[in-house]
Coordinates of C-alpha atoms in Angstrom, one line a residue:
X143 CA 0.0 0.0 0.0
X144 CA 1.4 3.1 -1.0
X145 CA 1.7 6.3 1.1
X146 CA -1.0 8.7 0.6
X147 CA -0.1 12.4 0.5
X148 CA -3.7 13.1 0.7
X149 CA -3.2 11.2 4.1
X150 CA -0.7 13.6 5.5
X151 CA -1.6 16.8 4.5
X152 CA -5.0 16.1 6.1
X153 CA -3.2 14.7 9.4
X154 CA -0.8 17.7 9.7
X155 CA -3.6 19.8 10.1
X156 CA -6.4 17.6 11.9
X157 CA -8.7 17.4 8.6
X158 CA -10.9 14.4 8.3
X159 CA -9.7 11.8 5.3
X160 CA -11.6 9.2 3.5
X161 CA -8.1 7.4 2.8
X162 CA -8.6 3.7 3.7
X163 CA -4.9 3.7 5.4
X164 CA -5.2 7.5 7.3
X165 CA -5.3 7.8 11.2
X166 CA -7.7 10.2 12.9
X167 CA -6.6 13.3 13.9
X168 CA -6.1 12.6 17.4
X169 CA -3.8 9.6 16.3
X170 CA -1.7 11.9 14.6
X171 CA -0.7 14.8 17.5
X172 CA 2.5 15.1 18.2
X173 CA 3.6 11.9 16.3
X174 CA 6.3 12.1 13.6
X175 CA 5.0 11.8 9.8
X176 CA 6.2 8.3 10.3
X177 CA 2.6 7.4 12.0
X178 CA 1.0 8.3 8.5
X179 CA 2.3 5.3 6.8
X180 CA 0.1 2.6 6.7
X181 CA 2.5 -0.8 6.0
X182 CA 1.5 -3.7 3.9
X183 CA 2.8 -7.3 4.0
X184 CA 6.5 -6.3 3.8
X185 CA 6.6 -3.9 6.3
X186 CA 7.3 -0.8 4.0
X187 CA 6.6 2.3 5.7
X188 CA 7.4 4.9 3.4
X189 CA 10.7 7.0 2.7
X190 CA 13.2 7.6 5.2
X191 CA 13.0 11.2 4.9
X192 CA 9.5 11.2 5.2
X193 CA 9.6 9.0 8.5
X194 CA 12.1 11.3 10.2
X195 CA 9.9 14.9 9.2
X196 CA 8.7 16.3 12.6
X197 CA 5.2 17.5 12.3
X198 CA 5.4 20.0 15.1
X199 CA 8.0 21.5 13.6
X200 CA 6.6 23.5 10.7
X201 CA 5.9 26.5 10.4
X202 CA 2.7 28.1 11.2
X203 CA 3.4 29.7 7.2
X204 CA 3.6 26.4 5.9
X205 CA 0.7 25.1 7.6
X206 CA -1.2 27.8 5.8
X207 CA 0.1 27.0 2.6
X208 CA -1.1 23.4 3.3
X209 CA -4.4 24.0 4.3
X210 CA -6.0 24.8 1.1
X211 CA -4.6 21.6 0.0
X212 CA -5.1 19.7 2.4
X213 CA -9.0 20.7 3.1
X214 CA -9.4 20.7 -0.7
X215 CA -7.7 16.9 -0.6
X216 CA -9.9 15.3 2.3
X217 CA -12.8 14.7 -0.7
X218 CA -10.8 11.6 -1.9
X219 CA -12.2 8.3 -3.1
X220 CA -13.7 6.1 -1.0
X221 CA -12.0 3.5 0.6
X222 CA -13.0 0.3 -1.5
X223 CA -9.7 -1.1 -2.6
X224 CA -11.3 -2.7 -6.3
X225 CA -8.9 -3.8 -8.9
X226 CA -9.1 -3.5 -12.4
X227 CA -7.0 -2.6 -15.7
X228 CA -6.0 0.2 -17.1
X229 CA -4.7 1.4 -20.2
X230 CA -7.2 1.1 -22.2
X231 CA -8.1 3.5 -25.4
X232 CA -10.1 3.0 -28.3
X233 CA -11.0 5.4 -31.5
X234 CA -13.3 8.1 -31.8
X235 CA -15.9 6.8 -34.2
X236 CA -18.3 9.8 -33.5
X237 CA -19.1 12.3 -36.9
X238 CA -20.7 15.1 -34.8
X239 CA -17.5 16.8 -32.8
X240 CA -18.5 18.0 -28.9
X241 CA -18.5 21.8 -29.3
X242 CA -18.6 22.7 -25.9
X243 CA -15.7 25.0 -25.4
X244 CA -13.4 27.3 -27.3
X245 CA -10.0 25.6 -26.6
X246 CA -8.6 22.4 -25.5
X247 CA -6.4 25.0 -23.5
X248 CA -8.3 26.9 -21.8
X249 CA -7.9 27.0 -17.8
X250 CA -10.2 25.6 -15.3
X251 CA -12.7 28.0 -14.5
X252 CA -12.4 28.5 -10.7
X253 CA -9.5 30.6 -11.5
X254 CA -11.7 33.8 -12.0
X255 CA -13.0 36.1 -9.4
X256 CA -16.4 34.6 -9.6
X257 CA -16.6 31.1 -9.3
X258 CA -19.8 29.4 -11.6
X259 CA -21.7 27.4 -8.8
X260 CA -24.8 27.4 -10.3
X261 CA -25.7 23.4 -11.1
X262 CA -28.1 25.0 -14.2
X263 CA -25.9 27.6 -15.6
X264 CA -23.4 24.4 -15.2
X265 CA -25.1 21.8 -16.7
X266 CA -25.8 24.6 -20.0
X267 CA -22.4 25.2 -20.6
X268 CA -21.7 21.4 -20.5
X269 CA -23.9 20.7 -23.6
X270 CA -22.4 19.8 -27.2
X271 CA -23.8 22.8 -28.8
X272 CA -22.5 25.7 -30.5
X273 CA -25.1 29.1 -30.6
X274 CA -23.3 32.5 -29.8
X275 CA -26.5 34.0 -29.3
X276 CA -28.3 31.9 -26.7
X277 CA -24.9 32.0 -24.8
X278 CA -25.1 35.7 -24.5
X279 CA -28.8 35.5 -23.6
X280 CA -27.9 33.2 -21.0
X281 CA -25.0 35.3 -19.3
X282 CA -27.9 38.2 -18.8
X283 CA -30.4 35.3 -17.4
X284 CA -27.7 34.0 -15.0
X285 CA -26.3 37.4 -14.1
X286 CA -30.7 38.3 -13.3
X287 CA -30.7 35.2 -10.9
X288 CA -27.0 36.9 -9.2
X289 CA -28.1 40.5 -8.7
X290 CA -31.7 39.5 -7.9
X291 CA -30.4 37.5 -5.2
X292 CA -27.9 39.8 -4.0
X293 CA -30.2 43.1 -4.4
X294 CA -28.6 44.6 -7.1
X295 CA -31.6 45.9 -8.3
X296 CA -31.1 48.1 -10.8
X297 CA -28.8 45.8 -12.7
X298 CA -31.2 42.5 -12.7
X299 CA -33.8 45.3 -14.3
X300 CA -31.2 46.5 -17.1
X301 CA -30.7 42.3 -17.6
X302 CA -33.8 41.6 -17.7
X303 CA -34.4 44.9 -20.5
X304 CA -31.4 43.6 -22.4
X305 CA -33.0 39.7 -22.0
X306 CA -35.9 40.9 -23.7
X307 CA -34.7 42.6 -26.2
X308 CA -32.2 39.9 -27.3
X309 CA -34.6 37.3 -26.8
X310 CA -37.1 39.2 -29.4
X311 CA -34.2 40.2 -31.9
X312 CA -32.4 36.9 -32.0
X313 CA -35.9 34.5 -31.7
X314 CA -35.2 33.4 -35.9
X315 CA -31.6 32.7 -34.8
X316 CA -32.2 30.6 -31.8
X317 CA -35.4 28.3 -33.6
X318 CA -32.7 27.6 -36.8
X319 CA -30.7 26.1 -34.1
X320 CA -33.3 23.7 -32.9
X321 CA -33.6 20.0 -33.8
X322 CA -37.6 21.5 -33.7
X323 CA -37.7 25.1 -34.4
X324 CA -42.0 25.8 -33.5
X325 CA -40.6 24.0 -29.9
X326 CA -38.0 26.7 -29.4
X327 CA -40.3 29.8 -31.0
X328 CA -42.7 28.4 -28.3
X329 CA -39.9 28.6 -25.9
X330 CA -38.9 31.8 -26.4
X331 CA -42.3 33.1 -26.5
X332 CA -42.9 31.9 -22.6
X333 CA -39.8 32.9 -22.0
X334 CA -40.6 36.7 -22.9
X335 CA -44.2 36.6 -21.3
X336 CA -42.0 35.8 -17.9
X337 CA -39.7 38.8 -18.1
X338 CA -42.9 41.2 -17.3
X339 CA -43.6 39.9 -14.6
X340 CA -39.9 39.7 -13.2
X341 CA -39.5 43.2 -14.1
X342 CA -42.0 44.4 -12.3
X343 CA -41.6 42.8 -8.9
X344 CA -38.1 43.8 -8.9
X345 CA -39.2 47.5 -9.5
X346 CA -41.4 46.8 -6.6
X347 CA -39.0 45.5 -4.3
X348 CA -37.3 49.0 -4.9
X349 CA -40.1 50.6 -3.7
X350 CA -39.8 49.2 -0.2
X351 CA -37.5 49.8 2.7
X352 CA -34.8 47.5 2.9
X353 CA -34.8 44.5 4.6
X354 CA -38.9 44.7 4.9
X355 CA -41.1 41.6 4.6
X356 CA -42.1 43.2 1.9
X357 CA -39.0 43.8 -0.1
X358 CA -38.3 40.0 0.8
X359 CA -41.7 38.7 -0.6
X360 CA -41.1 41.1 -3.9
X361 CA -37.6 39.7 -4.5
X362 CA -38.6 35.7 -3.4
X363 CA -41.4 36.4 -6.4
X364 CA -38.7 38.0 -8.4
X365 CA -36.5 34.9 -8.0
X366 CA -39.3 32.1 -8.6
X367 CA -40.4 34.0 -12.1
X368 CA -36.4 34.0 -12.8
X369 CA -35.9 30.6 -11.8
X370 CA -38.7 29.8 -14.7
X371 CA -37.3 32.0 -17.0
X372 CA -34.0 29.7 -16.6
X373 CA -35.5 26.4 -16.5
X374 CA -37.2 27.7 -19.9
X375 CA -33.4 28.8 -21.3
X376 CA -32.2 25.0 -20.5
X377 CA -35.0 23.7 -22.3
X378 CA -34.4 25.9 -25.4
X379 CA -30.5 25.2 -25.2
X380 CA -31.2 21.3 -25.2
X381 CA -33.1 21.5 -28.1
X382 CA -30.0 22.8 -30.2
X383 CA -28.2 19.9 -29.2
X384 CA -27.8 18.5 -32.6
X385 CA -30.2 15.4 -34.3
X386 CA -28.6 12.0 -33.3
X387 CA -25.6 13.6 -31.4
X388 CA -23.8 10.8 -29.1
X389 CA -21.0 11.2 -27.5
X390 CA -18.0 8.8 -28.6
X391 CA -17.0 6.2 -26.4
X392 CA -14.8 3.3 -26.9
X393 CA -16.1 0.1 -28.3
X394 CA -14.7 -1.8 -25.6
X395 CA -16.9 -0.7 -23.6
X396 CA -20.1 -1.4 -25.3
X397 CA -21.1 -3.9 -22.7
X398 CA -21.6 -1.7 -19.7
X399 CA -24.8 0.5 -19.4
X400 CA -24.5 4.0 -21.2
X401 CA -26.9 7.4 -20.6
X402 CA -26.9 9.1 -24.4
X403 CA -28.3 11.9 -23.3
X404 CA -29.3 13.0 -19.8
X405 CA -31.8 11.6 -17.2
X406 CA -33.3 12.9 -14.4
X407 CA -33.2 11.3 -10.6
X408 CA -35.4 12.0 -7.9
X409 CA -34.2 11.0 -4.6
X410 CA -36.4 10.4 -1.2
X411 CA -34.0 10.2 2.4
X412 CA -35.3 9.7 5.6
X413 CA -33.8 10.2 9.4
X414 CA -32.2 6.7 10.8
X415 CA -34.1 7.6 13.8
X416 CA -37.3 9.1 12.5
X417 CA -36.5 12.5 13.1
X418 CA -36.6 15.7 10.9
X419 CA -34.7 17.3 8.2
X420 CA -33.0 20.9 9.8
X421 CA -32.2 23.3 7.1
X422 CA -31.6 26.8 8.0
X423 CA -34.5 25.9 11.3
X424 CA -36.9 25.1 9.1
X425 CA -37.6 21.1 9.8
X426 CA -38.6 18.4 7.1
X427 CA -40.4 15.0 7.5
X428 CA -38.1 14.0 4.4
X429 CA -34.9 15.2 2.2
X430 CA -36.0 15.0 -0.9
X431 CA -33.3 16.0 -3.9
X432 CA -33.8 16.5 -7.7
X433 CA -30.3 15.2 -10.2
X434 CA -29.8 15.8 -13.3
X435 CA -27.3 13.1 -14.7
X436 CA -25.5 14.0 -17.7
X437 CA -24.6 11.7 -20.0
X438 CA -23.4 14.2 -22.4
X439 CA -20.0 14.1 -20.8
X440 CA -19.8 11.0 -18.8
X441 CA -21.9 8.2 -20.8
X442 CA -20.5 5.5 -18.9
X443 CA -20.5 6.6 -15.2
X444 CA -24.1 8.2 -16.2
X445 CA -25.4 5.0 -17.4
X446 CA -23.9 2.7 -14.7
X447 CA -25.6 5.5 -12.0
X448 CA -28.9 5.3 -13.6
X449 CA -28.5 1.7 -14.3
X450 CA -28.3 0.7 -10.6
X451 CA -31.0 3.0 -9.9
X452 CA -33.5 1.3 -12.1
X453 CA -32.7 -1.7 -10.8
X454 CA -33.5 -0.3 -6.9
X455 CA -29.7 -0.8 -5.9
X456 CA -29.7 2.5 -3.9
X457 CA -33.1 1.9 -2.1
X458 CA -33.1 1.8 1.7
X459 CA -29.3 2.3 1.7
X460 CA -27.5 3.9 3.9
X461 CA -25.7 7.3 3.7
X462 CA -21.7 5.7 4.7
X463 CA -20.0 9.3 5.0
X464 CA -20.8 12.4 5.6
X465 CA -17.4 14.8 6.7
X466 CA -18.5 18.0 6.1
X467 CA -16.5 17.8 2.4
X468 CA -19.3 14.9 1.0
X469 CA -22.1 12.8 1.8
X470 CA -21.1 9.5 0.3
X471 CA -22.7 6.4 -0.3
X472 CA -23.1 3.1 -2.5
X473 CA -21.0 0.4 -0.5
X474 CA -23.6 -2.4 0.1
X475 CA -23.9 -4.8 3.2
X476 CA -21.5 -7.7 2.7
X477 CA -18.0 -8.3 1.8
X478 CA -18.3 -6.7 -1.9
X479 CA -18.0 -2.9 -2.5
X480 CA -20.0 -2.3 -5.2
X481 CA -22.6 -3.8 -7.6
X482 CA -21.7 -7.3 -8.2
X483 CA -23.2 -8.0 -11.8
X484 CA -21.6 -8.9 -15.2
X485 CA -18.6 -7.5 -15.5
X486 CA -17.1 -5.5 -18.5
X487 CA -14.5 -7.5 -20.6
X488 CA -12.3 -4.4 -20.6
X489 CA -12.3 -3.3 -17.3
X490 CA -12.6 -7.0 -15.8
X491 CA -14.6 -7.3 -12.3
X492 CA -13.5 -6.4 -7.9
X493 CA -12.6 -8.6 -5.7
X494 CA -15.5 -9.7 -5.1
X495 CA -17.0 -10.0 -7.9
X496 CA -18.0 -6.2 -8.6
X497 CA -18.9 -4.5 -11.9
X498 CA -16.0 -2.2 -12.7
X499 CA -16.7 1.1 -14.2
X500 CA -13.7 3.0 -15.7
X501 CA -12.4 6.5 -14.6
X502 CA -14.0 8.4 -17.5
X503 CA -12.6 12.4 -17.6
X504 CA -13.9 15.1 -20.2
X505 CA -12.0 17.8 -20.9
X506 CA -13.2 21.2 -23.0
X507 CA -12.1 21.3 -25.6
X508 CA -11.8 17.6 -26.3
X509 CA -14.5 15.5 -28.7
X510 CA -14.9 13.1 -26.0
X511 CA -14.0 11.7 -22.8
X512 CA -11.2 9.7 -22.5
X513 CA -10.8 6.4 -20.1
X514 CA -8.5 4.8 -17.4
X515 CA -6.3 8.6 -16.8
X516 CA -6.5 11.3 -14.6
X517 CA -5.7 14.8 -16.4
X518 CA -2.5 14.5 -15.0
X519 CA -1.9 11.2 -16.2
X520 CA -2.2 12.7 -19.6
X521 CA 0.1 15.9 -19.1
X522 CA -2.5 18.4 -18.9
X523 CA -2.9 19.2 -15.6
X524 CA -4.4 22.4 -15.1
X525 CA -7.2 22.3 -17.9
X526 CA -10.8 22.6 -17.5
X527 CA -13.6 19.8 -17.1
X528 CA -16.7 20.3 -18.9
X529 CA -18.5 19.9 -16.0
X530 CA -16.6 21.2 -12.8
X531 CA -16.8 20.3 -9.2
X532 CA -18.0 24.2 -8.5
X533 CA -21.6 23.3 -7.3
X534 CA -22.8 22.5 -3.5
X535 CA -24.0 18.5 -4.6
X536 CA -22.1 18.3 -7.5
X537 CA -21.7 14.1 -8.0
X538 CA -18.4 12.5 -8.4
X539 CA -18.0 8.5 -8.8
X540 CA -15.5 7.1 -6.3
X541 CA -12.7 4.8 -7.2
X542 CA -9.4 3.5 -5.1
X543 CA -7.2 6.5 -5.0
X544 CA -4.2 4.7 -6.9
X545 CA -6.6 2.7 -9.4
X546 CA -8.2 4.6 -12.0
X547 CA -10.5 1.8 -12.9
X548 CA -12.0 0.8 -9.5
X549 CA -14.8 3.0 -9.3
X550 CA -18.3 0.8 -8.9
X551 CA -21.5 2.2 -7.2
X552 CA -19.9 4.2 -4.7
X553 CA -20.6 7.9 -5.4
X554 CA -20.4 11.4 -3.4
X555 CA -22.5 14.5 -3.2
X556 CA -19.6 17.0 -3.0
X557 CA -20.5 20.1 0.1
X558 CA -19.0 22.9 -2.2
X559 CA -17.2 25.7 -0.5
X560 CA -15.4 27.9 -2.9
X561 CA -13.1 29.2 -0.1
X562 CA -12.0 25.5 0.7
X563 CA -12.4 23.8 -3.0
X564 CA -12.3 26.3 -5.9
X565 CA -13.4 24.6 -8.9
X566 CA -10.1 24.0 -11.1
X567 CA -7.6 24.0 -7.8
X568 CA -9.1 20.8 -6.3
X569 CA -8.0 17.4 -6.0
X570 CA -11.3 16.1 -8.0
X571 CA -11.5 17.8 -11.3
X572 CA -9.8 15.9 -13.6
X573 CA -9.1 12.7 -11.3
X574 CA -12.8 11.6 -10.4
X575 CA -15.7 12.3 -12.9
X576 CA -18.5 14.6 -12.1
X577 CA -21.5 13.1 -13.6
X578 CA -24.9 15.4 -12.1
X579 CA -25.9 17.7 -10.3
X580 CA -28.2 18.3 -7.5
X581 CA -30.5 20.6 -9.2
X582 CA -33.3 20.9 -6.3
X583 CA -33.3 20.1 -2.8
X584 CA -29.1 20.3 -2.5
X585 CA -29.6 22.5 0.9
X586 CA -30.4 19.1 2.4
X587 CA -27.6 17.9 2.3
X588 CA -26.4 20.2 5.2
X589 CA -28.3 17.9 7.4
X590 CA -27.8 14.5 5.7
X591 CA -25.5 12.7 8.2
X592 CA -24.1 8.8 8.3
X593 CA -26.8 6.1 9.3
X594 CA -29.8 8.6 7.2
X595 CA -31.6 5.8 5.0
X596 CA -32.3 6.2 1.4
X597 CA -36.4 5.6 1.1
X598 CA -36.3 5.1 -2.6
X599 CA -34.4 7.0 -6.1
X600 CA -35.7 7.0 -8.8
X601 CA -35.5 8.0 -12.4
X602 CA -38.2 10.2 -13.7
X603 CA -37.3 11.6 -16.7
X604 CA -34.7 10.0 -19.9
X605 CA -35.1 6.7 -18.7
X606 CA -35.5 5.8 -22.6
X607 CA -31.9 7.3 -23.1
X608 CA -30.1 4.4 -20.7
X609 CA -28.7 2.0 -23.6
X610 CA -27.9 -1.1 -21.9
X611 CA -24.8 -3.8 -23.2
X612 CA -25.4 -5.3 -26.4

């Protein structure tokens, strides 16, 4: 077993780690960095060097240094140590190319001042499509939602004047785009009929004294009629996602499930011990969260998620982790860590028998995602994901830290903090694949802890675009 680095930066400064081989924090004080070394049958500890480095002896500086890192790094894999091959690649047999960025260069996007962590505004960007003009309709819909939630009134009225009138000058533009163009006109008609309305209970919130009930009930109206208005844009941006577009994937992996497309999953928790849901002093019987899965960037992760859900894998399961980084789940009762089901040839099957998914990373830029790599793996550390881990209940698959392909059914809900994990500066983007969102209901999480049962998840919507193995 190797020595996790992960492991010691989150000992050094008493952060939790889901490393299988890490000791707790109070293990850790005052020991020597040789107490982070977990030994396997021959008794290798780790480097010299390492062994003899005092942990009370660095500097309070470095200990700052380390604690982005560190806190960033204690969202690793779980611990499930599954084996599988790697190395695998296979051709891009696709004719309709993934436009979803500019450049295969271009930096990850947590490097701005203002980090994206809206799962919508998210899950938009991530689609294969290629319309300059619903892209700049959508930066004045997302920058309504931003100054109508943070009271900057007078500019969510100027985005919602410049919405309109871009929405009315461009509406032949954005239907050409459209696998159906009537849909889209349609869309963009409902769309404009909502801006009224949005307009004028911001102007009304103006009108009241700050902080009122009734500025508050003006600006919660405000929000709802914007939060329709960008429901409505995802809808018109998904219908411009070309006729018959899939996104390519290796042959050799035809015989695990696939998403082509997205699916929605609606998931029902419950207390272990009956009691409520606190978010924010407001108490809940249930949790109840809304996902988008996207199999527009990860087809095989998707499809294995949605896969197990149809088949009631995930139902009265337990939530196994919850650190104030993630909420994890997906190891079942018994000796196996994951689904146990026919196994890919590729990829091969656990220790126990478990289907093997493998790491699958898309990068913008690229045409597709490729398999069985990090981002570092393939020299381009640095780079963007598609779709980032930036959103509070973004989804990530977990694998073995050192095994690429070893991820099964285990999967995290990640608790986004853009001071602790800035999307592009983590330890996940890149490494794990982040393959949904939660799109409603993600404030429960605050309150999910270990031993909370899953009730039921289910797929509501795109279950007909889950392709299972030939």
């Amino acid at each position: 077993m190797r020595f996790s680095a992960v492991a010691a930066a989150a000992a050094v400064l008493g952060t939790p780690c889901a490393c299988a081989f890490s000791l707790s924090p109070a293990q850790t004080q005052g020991r020597t960095a040789s107490a982070l070394f977990a030994s396997d049958d021959s008794g290798d500890s780790g480097p010299a060097f390492l062994r003899s480095l005092d942990l009370e002896g660095l500097s309070r500086a470095a200990r700052g240094t380390a604690a982005a890192a560190a806190l960033a790094a204690a969202v690793w894999s779980s611990p499930a140590s599954l084996i599988g091959p790697s190395g695998l690649d296979g051709t891009n047999n696709n004719a309709i190319v993934a436009s979803v960025v500019a450049s295969a260069k271009e930096q990850a996007s947590g490097s701005g001042s203002r980090v994206n962590k809206d799962a919508e505004s998210l899950l938009r960007l991530g689609l294969p499509i290629k319309n300059k003009e619903v892209r700049k309709i959508a930066t004045l819909v997302e920058d309504t939602k931003y100054n109508v939630s943070s009271k900057r009134k007078s500019a969510a009225i100027d985005n919602v004047k410049k919405t309109r009138t871009a929405l009315a000058s461009q509406k032949d533009k954005l239907a050409a785009s459209c696998r159906d163009a009537q849909v889209c006109t349609d869309i963009v008609k409902s769309m404009l009929d909502d801006l009224d309305p949005l307009e004028k209970s911001v102007k009304e919130s103006v009108d009241y004294l700050n902080g009122s009930d009734q500025e508050r009930a003006a600006l919660d109206k405000a929000y709802q009629v914007q939060t329709q208005v960008s429901k409505k844009l995802s809808d018109l941006e998904e219908q411009m996602v070309p006729k018959g577009y899939v996104t390519p994937v290796p042959e050799e992996y035809s015989d695990l499930p696939q998403l082509k497309g997205r699916a929605t999953v609606e998931m029902v928790l419950k207390k272990a011990d009956g009691g409520p849901f606190d978010v924010e002093g407001t108490n809940y019987p249930q949790a109840k969260m809304v996902m988008i899965i996207d199999g527009y960037t990860s087809p095989v992760t998707g499809g294995n998620f949605v896969d197990l859900v149809q088949k009631g894998f995930y139902d009265k399961m337990q939530i196994q982790r919850s650190d104030g980084f993630v909420v994890q789940t997906g190891d079942p009762d018994g000796e196996a860590e994951g689904y146990v089901g026919t196994p890919s040839k590729a990829v091969g099957k656990g220790k126990h028998g478990e289907r093997i998914i493998p790491l699958e990373v898309f990068l913008k830029g690229d045409e597709g995602p490729f398999y069985s790599s990090t981002m570092e793996d393939e020299g381009r550390g640095g780079e963007a994901t598609v779709l980032p881990f930036s959103s509070y209940g973004a989804m990530g698959w977990a694998r073995d830290e050192y095994e690429p392909d070893s991820g099964s059914s285990q999967f995290f809900w990640l608790l986004f903090d853009s001071d602790l994990t800035p999307a592009g500066k983590n330890v996940l983007d890149g490494r794990y694949p982040c393959f949904g969102y939660v799109v409603d209901g993600a404030d429960f999480l605050r309150d999910t802890k270990e031993g909370d049962i899953i009730v039921s998840a289910k797929v509501t919507e795109g279950a007909d675009n889950l392709v299972q193995p030939k």
